[in-house]
Short mmCIF file of C-alpha atoms in Angstrom, two decimals:
data_model
loop_
_atom_site.label_atom_id
_atom_site.label_comp_id
_atom_site.label_asym_id
_atom_site.label_seq_id
_atom_site.Cartn_x
_atom_site.Cartn_y
_atom_site.Cartn_z
CA MET A 1 -70.61 -43.80 -7.22
CA ASN A 2 -70.05 -47.42 -5.17
CA TYR A 3 -68.94 -46.76 -1.50
CA THR A 4 -69.27 -50.18 0.21
CA GLY A 5 -66.15 -51.53 -0.84
CA VAL A 6 -62.62 -49.53 0.04
CA ARG A 7 -62.08 -47.09 -1.93
CA ALA A 8 -58.60 -45.53 -1.73
CA VAL A 9 -58.83 -41.78 -1.59
CA ASP A 10 -55.50 -38.86 -0.52
CA VAL A 11 -57.79 -37.69 2.16
CA VAL A 12 -60.27 -38.64 3.85
CA VAL A 13 -61.78 -35.59 5.95
CA ILE A 14 -63.89 -36.06 9.17
CA GLY A 15 -66.72 -34.00 10.19
CA ALA A 16 -68.25 -30.73 8.29
CA GLY A 17 -68.86 -28.43 10.87
CA GLN A 18 -66.29 -25.28 10.65
CA ALA A 19 -62.90 -27.05 10.96
CA GLY A 20 -63.35 -30.02 8.61
CA LEU A 21 -65.32 -28.08 6.12
CA ALA A 22 -62.30 -24.57 5.86
CA ALA A 23 -60.48 -27.74 5.96
CA ALA A 24 -61.93 -28.98 2.61
CA PHE A 25 -61.94 -25.71 1.61
CA HIS A 26 -58.45 -25.20 1.23
CA LEU A 27 -58.25 -29.05 0.54
CA ARG A 28 -59.13 -27.64 -3.15
CA ARG A 29 -56.57 -24.19 -3.34
CA VAL A 30 -53.95 -26.39 -2.99
CA GLY A 31 -55.20 -29.10 -6.05
CA TYR A 32 -57.69 -32.10 -4.09
CA ARG A 33 -60.99 -33.01 -5.76
CA PRO A 34 -64.11 -33.32 -3.51
CA ASP A 35 -65.30 -36.51 -3.95
CA ARG A 36 -61.87 -37.45 -6.23
CA ASP A 37 -58.91 -36.38 -3.98
CA PHE A 38 -60.60 -36.08 -0.93
CA VAL A 39 -63.59 -36.85 0.99
CA VAL A 40 -65.27 -35.23 3.81
CA LEU A 41 -68.52 -37.20 6.28
CA ASP A 42 -69.53 -35.76 8.41
CA HIS A 43 -72.19 -38.33 11.56
CA SER A 44 -74.75 -35.33 11.41
CA PRO A 45 -77.53 -35.41 9.46
CA ARG A 46 -77.89 -32.17 7.69
CA PRO A 47 -75.09 -29.10 7.10
CA GLY A 48 -74.70 -27.00 10.42
CA GLY A 49 -71.45 -28.31 13.00
CA ALA A 50 -72.41 -28.54 16.70
CA TRP A 51 -74.25 -25.04 15.45
CA GLN A 52 -77.93 -27.39 13.98
CA PHE A 53 -77.53 -28.83 17.46
CA ARG A 54 -78.19 -25.21 19.55
CA TRP A 55 -80.68 -24.77 21.86
CA PRO A 56 -83.20 -22.22 19.47
CA THR A 57 -83.35 -19.16 22.06
CA LEU A 58 -79.93 -19.11 21.47
CA THR A 59 -80.40 -16.81 18.90
CA TYR A 60 -77.46 -15.16 16.26
CA ASP A 61 -77.35 -11.72 18.34
CA LYS A 62 -76.66 -13.68 21.56
CA VAL A 63 -73.61 -15.77 19.28
CA HIS A 64 -70.35 -14.90 20.82
CA GLY A 65 -66.89 -14.79 18.17
CA MET A 66 -68.67 -16.43 14.82
CA HIS A 67 -65.37 -15.42 12.56
CA ALA A 68 -67.28 -16.33 9.27
CA LEU A 69 -65.58 -19.29 7.11
CA PRO A 70 -62.77 -18.89 4.48
CA GLY A 71 -63.80 -17.63 0.76
CA MET A 72 -67.15 -16.99 2.14
CA GLU A 73 -68.72 -14.29 4.46
CA LEU A 74 -72.15 -14.56 6.23
CA THR A 75 -74.24 -11.13 5.62
CA GLY A 76 -77.46 -10.30 5.87
CA ALA A 77 -78.39 -12.22 8.82
CA ASP A 78 -81.70 -11.94 10.59
CA PRO A 79 -80.17 -11.72 14.50
CA ARG A 80 -83.55 -12.25 16.21
CA ARG A 81 -83.28 -15.79 13.66
CA PRO A 82 -81.97 -18.92 16.26
CA SER A 83 -78.46 -19.28 15.50
CA SER A 84 -78.56 -23.01 14.29
CA GLU A 85 -81.27 -21.26 11.85
CA VAL A 86 -78.62 -19.17 10.19
CA ILE A 87 -75.73 -21.01 10.61
CA GLY A 88 -76.98 -23.71 8.91
CA ALA A 89 -78.23 -22.37 5.76
CA TYR A 90 -74.69 -19.80 5.84
CA PHE A 91 -72.85 -23.91 5.75
CA ASP A 92 -75.56 -26.14 3.60
CA SER A 93 -74.80 -22.31 1.12
CA TYR A 94 -70.30 -22.68 2.03
CA GLU A 95 -70.88 -26.82 0.60
CA ARG A 96 -73.00 -26.55 -2.63
CA THR A 97 -70.70 -23.14 -3.95
CA PHE A 98 -67.34 -24.72 -3.03
CA GLY A 99 -68.76 -28.40 -4.24
CA LEU A 100 -67.44 -30.18 -1.16
CA ARG A 101 -69.95 -32.72 -1.83
CA VAL A 102 -70.21 -33.90 2.21
CA HIS A 103 -71.51 -37.25 2.45
CA ARG A 104 -73.68 -37.97 5.85
CA PRO A 105 -75.04 -39.03 7.05
CA VAL A 106 -71.76 -41.47 7.49
CA SER A 107 -70.44 -42.62 10.92
CA VAL A 108 -66.66 -42.97 11.96
CA LEU A 109 -66.48 -45.92 13.33
CA SER A 110 -63.11 -46.16 14.01
CA VAL A 111 -59.27 -45.60 11.71
CA ARG A 112 -55.80 -48.38 12.19
CA GLU A 113 -52.88 -48.70 9.79
CA GLY A 114 -54.23 -50.50 6.90
CA GLY A 115 -50.73 -51.49 5.11
CA GLY A 116 -49.20 -50.03 2.32
CA ASP A 117 -49.78 -53.14 -0.56
CA SER A 118 -53.55 -54.03 -0.57
CA PRO A 119 -55.89 -54.00 -3.64
CA TRP A 120 -57.69 -50.03 -2.36
CA THR A 121 -59.75 -50.15 -5.10
CA GLU A 122 -60.87 -47.01 -7.10
CA PRO A 123 -63.94 -45.56 -8.87
CA ALA A 124 -62.98 -45.87 -12.86
CA GLY A 125 -61.56 -42.36 -14.44
CA THR A 126 -60.77 -40.44 -11.94
CA GLU A 127 -57.13 -39.33 -11.18
CA SER A 128 -55.26 -38.95 -8.17
CA ALA A 129 -54.18 -35.31 -7.26
CA GLY A 130 -50.21 -36.36 -7.64
CA THR A 131 -49.24 -37.51 -11.10
CA GLU A 132 -50.63 -40.93 -11.28
CA PRO A 133 -52.71 -42.29 -13.70
CA ALA A 134 -56.56 -42.64 -14.04
CA GLY A 135 -57.92 -45.29 -12.03
CA ALA A 136 -54.60 -45.88 -10.28
CA ALA A 137 -54.26 -45.59 -7.04
CA PRO A 138 -51.81 -43.34 -5.49
CA ALA A 139 -48.40 -44.02 -4.48
CA GLY A 140 -47.30 -42.31 -1.02
CA PRO A 141 -44.00 -41.28 -0.17
CA PRO A 142 -41.38 -44.05 0.69
CA GLY A 143 -42.72 -46.57 3.51
CA GLN A 144 -46.00 -44.72 3.78
CA SER A 145 -48.72 -46.98 4.66
CA ARG A 146 -52.38 -45.46 4.61
CA LEU A 147 -55.11 -45.24 6.66
CA LEU A 148 -58.28 -47.76 7.00
CA VAL A 149 -60.99 -45.66 7.74
CA GLU A 150 -64.28 -48.08 8.49
CA THR A 151 -67.92 -46.14 8.95
CA SER A 152 -70.73 -47.53 8.44
CA GLN A 153 -70.64 -46.64 4.59
CA GLY A 154 -67.95 -48.05 3.86
CA THR A 155 -64.42 -48.55 4.48
CA TYR A 156 -61.95 -46.13 3.12
CA ALA A 157 -57.98 -46.32 2.31
CA ALA A 158 -55.63 -42.79 2.87
CA ARG A 159 -53.02 -41.47 3.09
CA ALA A 160 -53.37 -38.94 5.08
CA LEU A 161 -56.51 -37.90 7.96
CA ILE A 162 -58.03 -34.52 8.99
CA ASN A 163 -59.75 -35.19 11.76
CA ALA A 164 -62.60 -32.27 13.04
CA THR A 165 -64.65 -33.83 14.81
CA GLY A 166 -65.05 -31.43 17.50
CA THR A 167 -66.22 -32.31 20.28
CA TRP A 168 -70.24 -31.62 20.77
CA ASP A 169 -70.84 -35.67 20.67
CA ARG A 170 -68.56 -35.53 23.82
CA PRO A 171 -70.32 -33.72 26.80
CA LEU A 172 -68.61 -33.67 29.94
CA TRP A 173 -70.47 -35.93 32.83
CA PRO A 174 -69.01 -34.44 36.65
CA ARG A 175 -69.62 -36.88 39.15
CA PHE A 176 -70.98 -36.11 42.33
CA PRO A 177 -72.18 -38.43 45.56
CA GLY A 178 -75.93 -38.10 45.85
CA GLN A 179 -76.84 -38.59 41.49
CA GLU A 180 -78.02 -41.05 41.40
CA VAL A 181 -80.78 -40.17 44.80
CA PHE A 182 -80.97 -36.80 44.22
CA GLY A 183 -84.74 -37.07 42.56
CA GLY A 184 -85.55 -34.47 39.81
CA ARG A 185 -84.44 -33.97 36.48
CA GLN A 186 -80.39 -33.69 35.53
CA LEU A 187 -79.05 -32.80 32.47
CA HIS A 188 -76.20 -31.64 30.41
CA SER A 189 -76.21 -28.13 28.93
CA ALA A 190 -76.21 -30.01 25.89
CA GLN A 191 -79.09 -31.23 25.94
CA TYR A 192 -81.49 -28.22 26.66
CA ARG A 193 -84.19 -26.66 24.67
CA GLY A 194 -84.48 -23.46 26.08
CA PRO A 195 -86.51 -21.58 29.24
CA GLU A 196 -89.56 -22.96 29.63
CA ALA A 197 -89.65 -26.54 30.87
CA PHE A 198 -87.41 -25.22 34.12
CA ARG A 199 -90.22 -22.79 34.84
CA ALA A 200 -90.98 -22.05 38.42
CA ALA A 201 -88.42 -24.69 39.62
CA ARG A 202 -86.13 -24.15 41.48
CA VAL A 203 -82.48 -24.47 39.67
CA VAL A 204 -79.04 -25.92 39.81
CA VAL A 205 -76.92 -24.56 37.24
CA VAL A 206 -73.03 -26.19 37.21
CA GLY A 207 -70.39 -25.24 35.49
CA GLY A 208 -68.55 -21.56 33.97
CA GLY A 209 -67.90 -21.33 30.88
CA THR A 210 -70.43 -19.20 28.11
CA SER A 211 -73.02 -22.13 28.21
CA ALA A 212 -74.21 -22.36 30.75
CA VAL A 213 -74.11 -17.28 31.27
CA GLN A 214 -76.11 -17.86 28.91
CA GLN A 215 -78.09 -20.74 29.97
CA LEU A 216 -78.33 -20.15 33.86
CA LEU A 217 -79.62 -15.54 32.55
CA GLU A 218 -83.06 -16.88 30.40
CA ILE A 219 -83.70 -19.55 32.97
CA ALA A 220 -84.16 -16.72 35.57
CA PRO A 221 -86.91 -15.15 34.85
CA VAL A 222 -88.78 -17.93 34.88
CA ALA A 223 -87.59 -20.24 37.59
CA ALA A 224 -88.66 -20.04 41.03
CA GLY A 225 -85.79 -19.81 41.93
CA THR A 226 -82.02 -21.04 40.41
CA THR A 227 -78.27 -21.11 41.94
CA TRP A 228 -74.92 -20.91 40.43
CA VAL A 229 -71.88 -22.74 41.21
CA THR A 230 -68.57 -22.93 39.41
CA ARG A 231 -65.23 -24.45 40.77
CA ARG A 232 -63.41 -21.73 40.61
CA PRO A 233 -64.13 -18.12 40.73
CA PRO A 234 -65.76 -16.96 37.28
CA VAL A 235 -63.42 -14.16 35.32
CA PHE A 236 -64.61 -11.38 33.30
CA ARG A 237 -63.29 -9.25 30.49
CA GLU A 238 -63.90 -6.48 29.74
CA GLY A 239 -63.83 -5.20 26.62
CA PRO A 240 -63.17 -7.21 22.77
CA LEU A 241 -59.82 -9.62 23.10
CA GLY A 242 -57.04 -7.73 22.05
CA GLU A 243 -54.73 -9.14 19.51
CA GLU A 244 -51.78 -9.45 22.60
CA GLN A 245 -53.29 -11.26 24.55
CA GLY A 246 -55.17 -13.51 21.64
CA ARG A 247 -51.27 -14.03 20.69
CA ALA A 248 -50.71 -15.65 25.01
CA ALA A 249 -54.22 -17.48 25.04
CA VAL A 250 -53.26 -19.62 21.58
CA ALA A 251 -48.89 -19.52 23.33
CA ARG A 252 -50.57 -21.17 26.95
CA VAL A 253 -52.92 -23.58 24.21
CA ALA A 254 -50.45 -24.78 21.74
CA GLU A 255 -48.07 -25.25 24.49
CA ARG A 256 -50.20 -27.38 26.62
CA VAL A 257 -50.75 -29.98 23.67
CA ARG A 258 -47.36 -29.85 22.54
CA GLN A 259 -46.72 -31.39 25.66
CA GLY A 260 -48.75 -34.18 25.42
CA LEU A 261 -51.51 -33.02 27.93
CA PRO A 262 -55.32 -32.25 27.32
CA PRO A 263 -55.98 -29.29 25.88
CA ARG A 264 -58.16 -26.55 28.42
CA SER A 265 -60.96 -24.40 27.58
CA VAL A 266 -60.94 -21.04 25.71
CA VAL A 267 -62.79 -19.52 28.65
CA SER A 268 -60.23 -20.99 30.57
CA VAL A 269 -57.85 -19.15 29.13
CA THR A 270 -59.73 -15.38 28.00
CA GLY A 271 -62.63 -15.26 31.03
CA LEU A 272 -65.72 -14.63 29.64
CA PRO A 273 -66.52 -11.16 28.55
CA MET A 274 -68.70 -8.63 29.80
CA THR A 275 -71.68 -8.07 28.35
CA GLU A 276 -74.62 -5.37 28.90
CA ALA A 277 -76.68 -9.90 29.38
CA ILE A 278 -73.68 -10.21 32.03
CA ARG A 279 -74.08 -6.47 33.65
CA ARG A 280 -77.22 -6.82 34.56
CA GLY A 281 -76.78 -10.47 35.50
CA ARG A 282 -73.94 -9.60 38.10
CA GLU A 283 -76.24 -7.01 39.52
CA SER A 284 -79.38 -8.79 39.85
CA GLY A 285 -77.33 -11.51 42.03
CA VAL A 286 -78.35 -14.13 38.99
CA LEU A 287 -75.09 -14.88 38.33
CA GLU A 288 -73.91 -14.39 42.47
CA ARG A 289 -71.66 -18.17 42.06
CA LEU A 290 -70.91 -20.36 44.97
CA PRO A 291 -68.37 -22.64 45.21
CA LEU A 292 -69.37 -26.10 44.10
CA PHE A 293 -71.11 -28.50 46.13
CA GLU A 294 -69.75 -31.40 48.30
CA ARG A 295 -73.01 -33.40 47.30
CA LEU A 296 -76.54 -33.76 46.35
CA THR A 297 -79.29 -34.85 48.62
CA PRO A 298 -82.94 -36.20 47.28
CA THR A 299 -83.77 -32.93 47.27
CA GLY A 300 -81.23 -30.20 46.91
CA ALA A 301 -77.31 -29.68 47.08
CA VAL A 302 -75.51 -29.52 50.67
CA TRP A 303 -72.22 -27.74 50.75
CA ASP A 304 -69.36 -28.23 53.17
CA ASP A 305 -70.19 -25.31 54.83
CA GLY A 306 -73.58 -26.38 55.99
CA ARG A 307 -75.25 -24.45 53.30
CA THR A 308 -78.11 -26.61 51.43
CA VAL A 309 -79.86 -25.61 48.96
CA GLU A 310 -83.23 -27.40 47.96
CA ALA A 311 -83.66 -27.48 44.32
CA ASP A 312 -86.35 -29.40 41.32
CA ALA A 313 -83.63 -29.68 38.64
CA VAL A 314 -79.40 -29.19 37.92
CA LEU A 315 -77.69 -28.46 35.10
CA TYR A 316 -74.15 -29.38 34.53
CA ALA A 317 -73.51 -26.92 32.05
CA THR A 318 -69.87 -28.20 32.14
CA GLY A 319 -68.08 -27.54 28.63
CA PHE A 320 -66.85 -31.49 26.15
CA ARG A 321 -64.48 -33.72 25.53
CA PRO A 322 -62.38 -33.74 21.97
CA ALA A 323 -64.46 -36.61 19.87
CA LEU A 324 -60.82 -38.63 19.14
CA ASP A 325 -61.85 -42.68 20.49
CA HIS A 326 -62.26 -43.58 17.28
CA LEU A 327 -58.83 -42.95 16.30
CA ALA A 328 -58.01 -45.11 19.26
CA PRO A 329 -56.45 -48.43 17.35
CA LEU A 330 -53.31 -45.56 16.19
CA ARG A 331 -52.08 -44.60 19.43
CA LEU A 332 -51.79 -41.05 19.52
CA ARG A 333 -52.12 -40.24 22.92
CA GLU A 334 -49.00 -39.57 25.52
CA PRO A 335 -48.98 -40.87 28.62
CA GLY A 336 -50.28 -37.26 30.03
CA GLY A 337 -53.37 -38.26 29.26
CA GLY A 338 -54.04 -35.89 26.36
CA ILE A 339 -52.49 -36.09 22.00
CA ARG A 340 -49.50 -34.15 21.93
CA MET A 341 -49.34 -32.21 18.70
CA GLU A 342 -46.99 -30.02 16.26
CA GLY A 343 -49.05 -27.60 14.50
CA THR A 344 -51.78 -30.31 13.67
CA ARG A 345 -49.78 -33.16 13.36
CA THR A 346 -49.83 -35.48 15.68
CA PHE A 347 -46.40 -36.48 17.02
CA ARG A 348 -46.88 -39.73 16.48
CA ASP A 349 -48.44 -39.98 12.98
CA PRO A 350 -47.91 -37.37 10.09
CA ARG A 351 -50.00 -38.12 8.06
CA VAL A 352 -52.71 -37.75 10.60
CA HIS A 353 -53.87 -33.87 11.69
CA LEU A 354 -56.04 -32.50 14.23
CA VAL A 355 -58.04 -29.30 13.36
CA GLY A 356 -60.64 -27.50 16.09
CA TYR A 357 -57.72 -29.67 18.89
CA GLY A 358 -56.44 -27.16 21.37
CA PRO A 359 -55.15 -24.45 19.66
CA SER A 360 -57.43 -24.22 17.13
CA ALA A 361 -60.38 -25.13 18.83
CA SER A 362 -61.92 -21.73 17.70
CA THR A 363 -64.29 -20.25 14.61
CA ILE A 364 -61.00 -18.95 13.25
CA GLY A 365 -58.11 -21.09 14.90
CA ALA A 366 -61.02 -23.69 12.63
CA ASN A 367 -59.49 -21.39 9.79
CA ARG A 368 -56.17 -20.67 10.25
CA ALA A 369 -56.24 -24.47 10.92
CA GLY A 370 -57.99 -26.19 8.11
CA ARG A 371 -55.66 -24.15 5.19
CA ALA A 372 -52.32 -25.99 7.48
CA ALA A 373 -53.86 -29.62 7.83
CA ALA A 374 -54.70 -28.70 3.91
CA VAL A 375 -50.80 -27.63 2.91
CA ASP A 376 -49.15 -29.54 4.97
CA ILE A 377 -50.64 -32.01 3.74
CA ARG A 378 -49.28 -31.34 0.84
CA ARG A 379 -46.35 -31.11 0.65
CA LEU A 380 -46.06 -34.52 2.93
CA LEU A 381 -47.60 -36.35 -0.01
CA THR A 382 -45.73 -35.14 -2.49
CA GLU A 383 -42.39 -34.55 -0.83
CA ASP A 384 -41.59 -30.95 -1.34
CA PRO A 385 -40.65 -29.32 1.37
CA GLN A 386 -41.29 -25.68 0.42
CA LEU A 387 -45.31 -25.78 0.51
CA GLY A 388 -45.66 -26.52 3.94
CA TYR A 389 -45.09 -23.90 6.73
CA GLY A 390 -46.31 -26.67 10.74
CA ALA A 391 -46.81 -24.91 13.01
CA THR A 392 -45.69 -21.36 12.77
CA ALA A 393 -49.68 -21.13 10.46
CA LEU A 394 -51.72 -21.59 13.60
CA THR A 395 -50.54 -18.20 15.75
CA GLY A 396 -52.26 -15.62 16.39
CA SER A 397 -55.43 -14.41 18.39
CA ILE A 398 -58.48 -16.95 19.88
CA ALA A 399 -60.66 -13.80 19.87
CA SER A 400 -62.88 -15.41 17.93
#
């Protein structure tokens, strides 16, 4: 098919990680056909979502809470194999099994209002998931205009949009006085490729999340010394996250996005699960935490109490922000800095759904959000209120 012009589709799904694939699966379940009624666009070079970029020493047995995609379990994985390979192969098989026809690499540049009466083109012989004849652009509900999705491979005119772009492309770099004079290496956890680069080095690891702990525990045995600093004292959780705790965590994150505030990270709500490796790290002193330093110097870090640490490298495992810049023309953000949500729908535009955002920023949450978005979009485009179930679909646990 030729995608160089403006092509009309019912739904564009942006992103083919856990959330995007789950949404595509459920769009098929409610009657939409891949590459005809909806398209999935992914800017990554191959299947695997953000997992394909994880560091090679993160083997599958170290993965915290990977939940299977809907309709197909992940079985027989070698726990010693890199998670990037295991999950990449699983996503690849999933795409082929369900014929999702993901287009990659395709970068989405912007999404903007397109109006409702432009001469959108459709490939000959295609039919909408509604009642429109072959070759005709499907008409939306009265007064509904289309969204123009501008990409590196052409433009789509969509009746609805599912955004599943995750956070990997927006690493959060903190700012500290003295960063410009520090003589060692500074990198983000997204750039971490394994502990060997830190052999015999003095390393400061900044951040209190899962990646910070995993990378610190890998680096410590080969480094000359490590220092762990976090903004607030870490909370370690013994045992699995219970159903009641999971529901409470979802409710706390969901309340923030209902208020239009930026969502908090999962770990900030659930705490770090206590594993045997973490237990050993605490006993050995590797996971003895210090508060954030005041500034960097040419040779290390200084705290406000006068403490100093010499360092050759600073690793910022400080998390990520949602990759949503391409949605800026739609003006979805609230004064609080976040995007107000009702279920998976954005409050300011019911055609736009965010999955893998806020309360669905977990693998099991992404699965639920994908289903909620697909059903709600079907209801919107057919004007059948019996098909939708809105925010109730996102109740449940955030344990994975």
